Amino acid sequence: MVDALGVAVVGFGWMGRVHTQAYARVRHHYPQLALRPELVAVAEEVPGRAEEAAERFGFASATRDWREVAADPRVRAVSVTAPNFLHREIGVAMAEAGKHLWIEKPVGLTGDDARAVADAVAKAGVRGTVGFNYRNAPAVEAARDLIASGGIGTVTHVRIRLFSDYAAHPEGALTWRYERERGGSGVLGDLASHGADLARFLLGDIASLTADTAVFVPERARPTGATAGHALASGGEPGPVENEDYVSCLLRFASGARGVLEACRVSVGEQNNYGFEVHGTRGAVSWDFRRMNELAVSRGTTYQDQPVSTVYVGPGDGEFAAFQPGAGNAMGYDDLKVIEAYRFLRSIAEGRPYGATLADAVHGAAVLDAMAVSAETGTWVSLPAS
């Protein structure tokens, strides 16, 4: 017996569309899923955008006020894909209204915001998941299994990178992303949040860190109308960029391993250059998001001049089998969000967590807060154990 589940999307920029498409596709890939998502409502404050989304994707209703979604009895689960500064208010309200919550990272502007949403979800007894999509790549899950099994020996160090050019253009519009009050900590919340999650997902708790940040494009033009994505603006009134374009961070893990995490949103010539290299006492494993279905693996006992092999993930790795029949057939970014949707819906159906949880968001936010403190003070900052 498959039950219908009324879902809503709050905030309909690019990520709202990605969530919507994931709901539409999820049962194609997971026919065994005990819930069938129905697109009940979409909320977006930009005039006309919600109505356009409803017509295009088949939502039953559209509104500019997300509070109508919270009050709608048809809605049992909500995707929150609104700007960061709205995460806490909307997330807490949806949980208090008894809605299951799929919320994008970084879940607010600070660790306090993430904890407030997590506490509301726990108090309401609803399920909650967070948009840490890169951990869902079958290759990343295969790398984690390899590391956990001792396949590369004891981990000694890791390097995690997230380089993008989405903000590199000097005429990029001064949107909420660049304001401290609405966008939070800039590239820390946008990209380094993924890096912090990958670090913990692969290697366990971070014990301490020290970080450095910089703003490389200090001024941008204010947009003269509604924007979506990373729009350009010229001729508007100039204003200051208030949060970080770049962060570099040294990590010490509870295991004793060391790490480097570096993220930048203004890297000319880099388009989604995300990945990691993990080294151990008997080998290494690395992953590049742009070759999402591959791992570079070195393992053995020769140590010096040990070869590196390309390994294509296949149906035995992560959720690969739900998308492709054999190794070498590519998966893409949107597939990772379908996996996220599946794990969210499965957690609702079975009453237990699958995938990234609000607890993961709280841990990630603590890392980001520590980075901000370290960058300001120039010191190492310790993090509490899980």
XYZ file of C-alpha atoms in Angstrom:
386
model
C 0.000 0.000 0.000
C 1.466 3.353 -1.085
C 0.307 6.422 0.836
C 0.175 9.895 -0.671
C 2.224 12.542 1.116
C 1.442 16.192 0.528
C 4.681 18.146 0.044
C 5.425 21.831 -0.368
C 8.449 23.846 -1.475
C 9.220 27.182 0.173
C 11.533 29.361 -1.904
C 11.590 28.755 -5.632
C 14.959 29.711 -7.010
C 17.188 27.113 -8.631
C 17.352 24.892 -5.551
C 13.574 24.942 -5.156
C 13.313 23.643 -8.695
C 15.880 20.913 -7.972
C 13.888 19.735 -4.934
C 10.676 19.762 -6.955
C 12.213 17.684 -9.731
C 13.572 15.253 -7.152
C 10.080 14.715 -5.722
C 8.782 14.138 -9.261
C 11.447 11.536 -10.041
C 11.912 9.745 -6.749
C 9.442 6.887 -7.286
C 10.799 6.280 -10.783
C 14.080 5.256 -9.155
C 12.661 3.855 -5.913
C 9.365 2.122 -6.761
C 9.499 0.320 -3.409
C 9.093 3.620 -1.544
C 6.042 3.463 0.716
C 5.148 7.128 0.171
C 4.135 8.938 -3.003
C 4.915 12.667 -2.823
C 2.191 14.973 -4.131
C 3.073 18.582 -4.968
C 0.518 20.458 -2.867
C 1.893 23.983 -2.490
C 4.722 26.294 -3.499
C 5.638 29.575 -1.783
C 7.865 32.302 -3.208
C 7.807 36.003 -2.376
C 8.912 37.226 -5.825
C 5.680 38.199 -7.630
C 4.558 35.646 -10.183
C 7.296 33.111 -9.517
C 5.162 30.745 -7.406
C 2.342 30.806 -9.953
C 4.807 30.040 -12.728
C 6.212 27.124 -10.718
C 2.722 25.774 -10.050
C 1.853 25.855 -13.732
C 5.126 24.289 -14.827
C 5.437 21.545 -12.209
C 1.844 20.913 -11.153
C 1.619 22.266 -7.620
C -2.009 22.410 -6.533
C -1.645 25.926 -5.090
C 0.769 28.866 -5.061
C 1.349 31.672 -2.573
C 3.777 34.467 -1.756
C 3.455 33.805 1.993
C 5.168 30.730 3.434
C 2.953 31.005 6.528
C 0.054 29.759 4.442
C 2.066 26.592 3.811
C 2.633 26.127 7.567
C -1.119 26.413 8.149
C -2.126 24.141 5.249
C -3.383 20.760 6.552
C -2.739 19.147 3.179
C 1.012 19.684 3.598
C 2.816 17.033 5.618
C 6.394 17.646 4.456
C 8.187 20.808 3.391
C 11.350 21.625 1.468
C 12.903 24.872 2.689
C 15.019 26.305 -0.123
C 14.701 29.975 0.803
C 17.714 32.256 1.515
C 19.843 31.465 4.554
C 18.520 34.226 6.802
C 15.019 32.730 6.596
C 16.022 29.160 7.467
C 15.571 29.476 11.214
C 12.195 31.224 11.186
C 10.695 29.012 8.500
C 12.276 25.773 9.722
C 11.099 26.224 13.309
C 7.601 27.251 12.192
C 7.224 24.244 9.905
C 8.364 21.823 12.596
C 5.999 23.389 15.136
C 3.210 22.984 12.597
C 3.973 19.252 12.459
C 5.602 19.260 9.019
C 8.539 16.991 8.224
C 11.465 19.116 7.092
C 13.953 18.882 4.226
C 16.024 22.038 4.609
C 19.003 23.270 2.659
C 22.338 23.819 4.304
C 23.729 25.649 6.210
C 20.400 25.825 8.159
C 20.544 29.475 9.103
C 23.386 31.894 9.668
C 24.963 30.463 12.836
C 25.211 27.413 15.022
C 22.450 28.851 17.193
C 20.140 28.909 14.163
C 20.899 25.300 13.268
C 20.366 24.186 16.873
C 17.037 26.037 17.058
C 15.748 24.183 14.002
C 17.118 20.856 15.236
C 15.490 21.368 18.651
C 12.149 22.255 17.037
C 12.265 19.122 14.869
C 13.092 16.929 17.872
C 10.397 18.511 20.056
C 7.744 18.126 17.359
C 8.670 14.504 16.678
C 8.946 15.073 12.932
C 11.700 13.901 10.611
C 14.355 16.307 9.373
C 17.063 16.100 6.729
C 19.624 18.551 5.377
C 20.902 19.252 1.872
C 24.431 17.879 2.179
C 24.146 16.315 -1.251
C 27.797 15.481 -1.989
C 27.911 12.788 0.695
C 25.204 11.007 -1.338
C 27.485 10.348 -4.317
C 28.067 6.576 -4.549
C 31.790 7.224 -5.020
C 31.938 9.224 -1.793
C 30.149 6.447 0.078
C 32.545 3.922 -1.469
C 35.504 6.048 -0.352
C 34.113 6.169 3.165
C 33.730 2.389 3.220
C 37.301 1.951 1.938
C 38.644 4.262 4.639
C 36.589 2.655 7.422
C 37.708 -0.840 6.420
C 41.377 0.102 6.696
C 41.866 -0.232 2.961
C 44.374 2.625 2.871
C 45.748 1.993 6.347
C 45.526 4.582 9.099
C 44.486 7.950 7.700
C 47.243 10.533 8.033
C 45.877 13.582 6.214
C 43.146 14.876 3.926
C 42.760 17.826 1.573
C 39.256 19.067 0.725
C 38.682 21.750 -1.902
C 35.616 23.645 -3.099
C 36.517 26.187 -5.779
C 33.920 27.966 -7.912
C 33.671 31.019 -10.155
C 29.994 31.821 -9.514
C 30.937 35.108 -7.821
C 34.087 35.863 -9.813
C 32.519 38.387 -12.197
C 33.019 41.930 -10.844
C 29.518 42.811 -12.088
C 27.873 40.033 -10.097
C 24.788 41.478 -8.382
C 25.007 42.450 -4.709
C 22.310 40.011 -3.573
C 21.540 38.712 -0.082
C 24.428 36.257 -0.446
C 26.963 39.038 0.115
C 25.308 40.625 3.149
C 26.307 39.519 6.644
C 22.791 39.926 8.059
C 21.071 37.850 5.362
C 23.838 35.719 3.841
C 25.798 34.958 6.987
C 29.438 33.964 6.589
C 29.674 34.002 2.798
C 31.667 31.172 1.283
C 31.844 29.489 4.703
C 28.114 28.798 4.715
C 27.806 28.274 0.983
C 30.735 25.990 0.118
C 32.808 25.295 3.233
C 29.682 23.866 4.884
C 29.843 21.034 2.342
C 33.548 20.618 3.049
C 32.974 20.422 6.796
C 30.298 17.777 6.277
C 32.508 15.732 3.941
C 35.392 15.925 6.418
C 33.277 14.536 9.241
C 31.468 12.028 7.003
C 34.775 10.570 5.820
C 37.053 10.893 8.845
C 34.968 11.576 11.953
C 34.992 14.481 14.378
C 37.164 17.565 13.947
C 38.905 18.340 17.249
C 40.330 21.770 16.466
C 41.058 24.147 13.603
C 42.605 27.428 12.563
C 41.341 29.468 9.627
C 42.027 32.500 7.465
C 39.464 34.359 5.333
C 39.498 37.126 2.724
C 37.236 39.272 0.546
C 38.678 39.645 -2.963
C 35.789 41.495 -4.663
C 35.011 44.180 -2.059
C 32.208 46.008 -3.891
C 29.286 45.054 -6.134
C 26.291 46.748 -7.760
C 22.873 46.418 -6.139
C 20.320 44.749 -8.442
C 17.459 46.889 -9.699
C 14.933 44.026 -9.730
C 14.354 40.445 -8.610
C 17.263 38.064 -9.182
C 17.712 34.319 -9.420
C 20.911 32.366 -9.122
C 24.070 34.391 -9.641
C 22.808 37.208 -11.828
C 24.915 40.093 -13.135
C 24.055 43.706 -12.415
C 25.526 46.879 -13.878
C 24.605 50.482 -13.291
C 23.081 49.862 -9.879
C 24.181 51.618 -6.733
C 27.459 50.090 -5.486
C 27.619 48.536 -2.060
C 30.161 46.655 0.043
C 30.586 42.879 0.119
C 30.259 42.096 3.814
C 31.176 38.424 3.985
C 33.948 36.113 2.888
C 34.963 35.179 -0.656
C 37.668 32.777 0.504
C 38.581 30.550 3.442
C 41.509 28.254 4.140
C 41.526 26.077 7.224
C 43.880 23.642 8.933
C 42.101 20.767 10.679
C 43.045 18.385 13.448
C 40.763 15.353 13.706
C 39.946 13.466 16.884
C 41.614 10.444 15.264
C 44.927 12.297 15.035
C 44.688 12.864 11.281
C 45.403 16.299 9.846
C 43.542 18.159 7.136
C 43.306 21.200 4.904
C 39.961 22.629 3.821
C 39.945 25.435 1.242
C 36.945 27.100 -0.407
C 36.555 30.060 -2.729
C 33.609 31.514 -4.660
C 35.658 33.868 -6.876
C 38.097 31.369 -8.436
C 38.394 32.401 -12.085
C 38.742 29.328 -14.281
C 37.150 26.963 -11.757
C 33.671 25.567 -12.290
C 32.549 23.386 -9.377
C 36.038 22.110 -8.682
C 35.038 20.153 -5.609
C 36.743 17.093 -4.213
C 39.088 15.488 -1.715
C 42.275 13.492 -1.395
C 42.648 11.206 1.618
C 46.067 9.688 2.413
C 46.760 6.767 4.703
C 49.743 4.723 5.818
C 49.212 2.167 3.019
C 47.424 4.075 0.292
C 45.221 6.930 -0.824
C 41.802 7.666 -2.296
C 40.633 10.793 -4.081
C 37.423 12.073 -5.672
C 36.600 14.898 -8.064
C 32.952 15.984 -8.294
C 33.410 16.722 -12.001
C 34.158 13.014 -12.459
C 31.531 12.102 -9.930
C 31.387 8.382 -10.618
C 35.118 7.676 -10.314
C 37.647 7.230 -7.554
C 41.416 7.331 -7.825
C 42.682 4.590 -5.520
C 46.180 3.542 -4.490
C 46.637 0.683 -2.066
C 49.124 -2.059 -1.427
C 52.445 -2.582 0.327
C 54.976 -1.021 -2.031
C 54.625 2.457 -0.501
C 57.065 4.154 -2.867
C 56.054 4.436 -6.529
C 52.779 2.703 -5.728
C 50.438 2.988 -8.728
C 47.065 4.739 -8.744
C 44.048 3.086 -10.368
C 40.815 4.618 -11.620
C 37.843 2.799 -10.114
C 34.362 3.264 -11.582
C 31.618 2.878 -9.019
C 28.842 0.470 -9.846
C 25.599 -1.095 -8.587
C 27.216 -2.308 -5.378
C 28.148 1.212 -4.280
C 25.738 3.500 -2.431
C 22.537 4.120 -4.369
C 24.091 3.632 -7.807
C 21.872 0.676 -8.686
C 18.745 2.854 -8.474
C 20.014 4.899 -11.418
C 22.324 2.854 -13.645
C 22.787 -0.849 -14.417
C 26.565 -0.992 -14.557
C 29.819 0.772 -13.839
C 30.859 3.461 -16.303
C 27.305 4.788 -16.759
C 27.304 8.312 -15.386
C 25.105 9.799 -12.692
C 24.667 13.564 -12.339
C 24.108 16.298 -9.747
C 20.307 16.105 -9.781
C 20.525 12.378 -9.045
C 22.153 13.224 -5.713
C 19.082 15.265 -4.781
C 16.820 12.362 -5.801
C 18.779 10.206 -3.346
C 18.266 12.922 -0.736
C 14.526 12.989 -1.422
C 14.355 9.195 -1.170
C 16.142 9.126 2.178
C 13.953 11.940 3.495
C 10.753 10.184 2.462
C 11.989 6.825 3.716
C 12.761 8.383 7.096
C 9.157 9.606 7.262
C 7.749 6.234 6.222
C 9.862 4.219 8.662
C 10.186 6.720 11.513
C 13.984 6.541 11.662
C 16.741 8.718 10.159
C 18.263 8.077 6.756
C 20.820 10.413 5.234
C 22.068 13.700 6.683
C 20.131 14.905 9.733
C 19.734 18.166 11.625
C 22.374 16.840 14.028
C 24.807 16.806 11.108
C 23.835 20.404 10.358
C 24.536 21.399 13.961
C 27.977 19.772 13.834
C 28.731 21.499 10.541
C 27.575 24.874 11.868
C 29.863 24.492 14.881
C 32.790 24.029 12.504
C 31.825 27.155 10.547
C 31.450 29.190 13.740
C 34.888 28.008 14.840
C 36.350 29.053 11.474
C 34.874 32.531 11.875
C 36.256 32.874 15.413
C 39.672 31.626 14.361
C 39.846 33.974 11.375
C 39.019 36.894 13.647
C 41.385 35.988 16.483
C 44.189 34.256 14.599
C 44.109 31.306 17.017
C 43.370 27.600 17.063
C 39.804 26.869 18.172
C 38.730 23.604 19.817
C 35.425 21.896 18.998
C 33.349 19.760 21.362
C 33.252 16.016 20.788
C 30.067 14.460 19.413
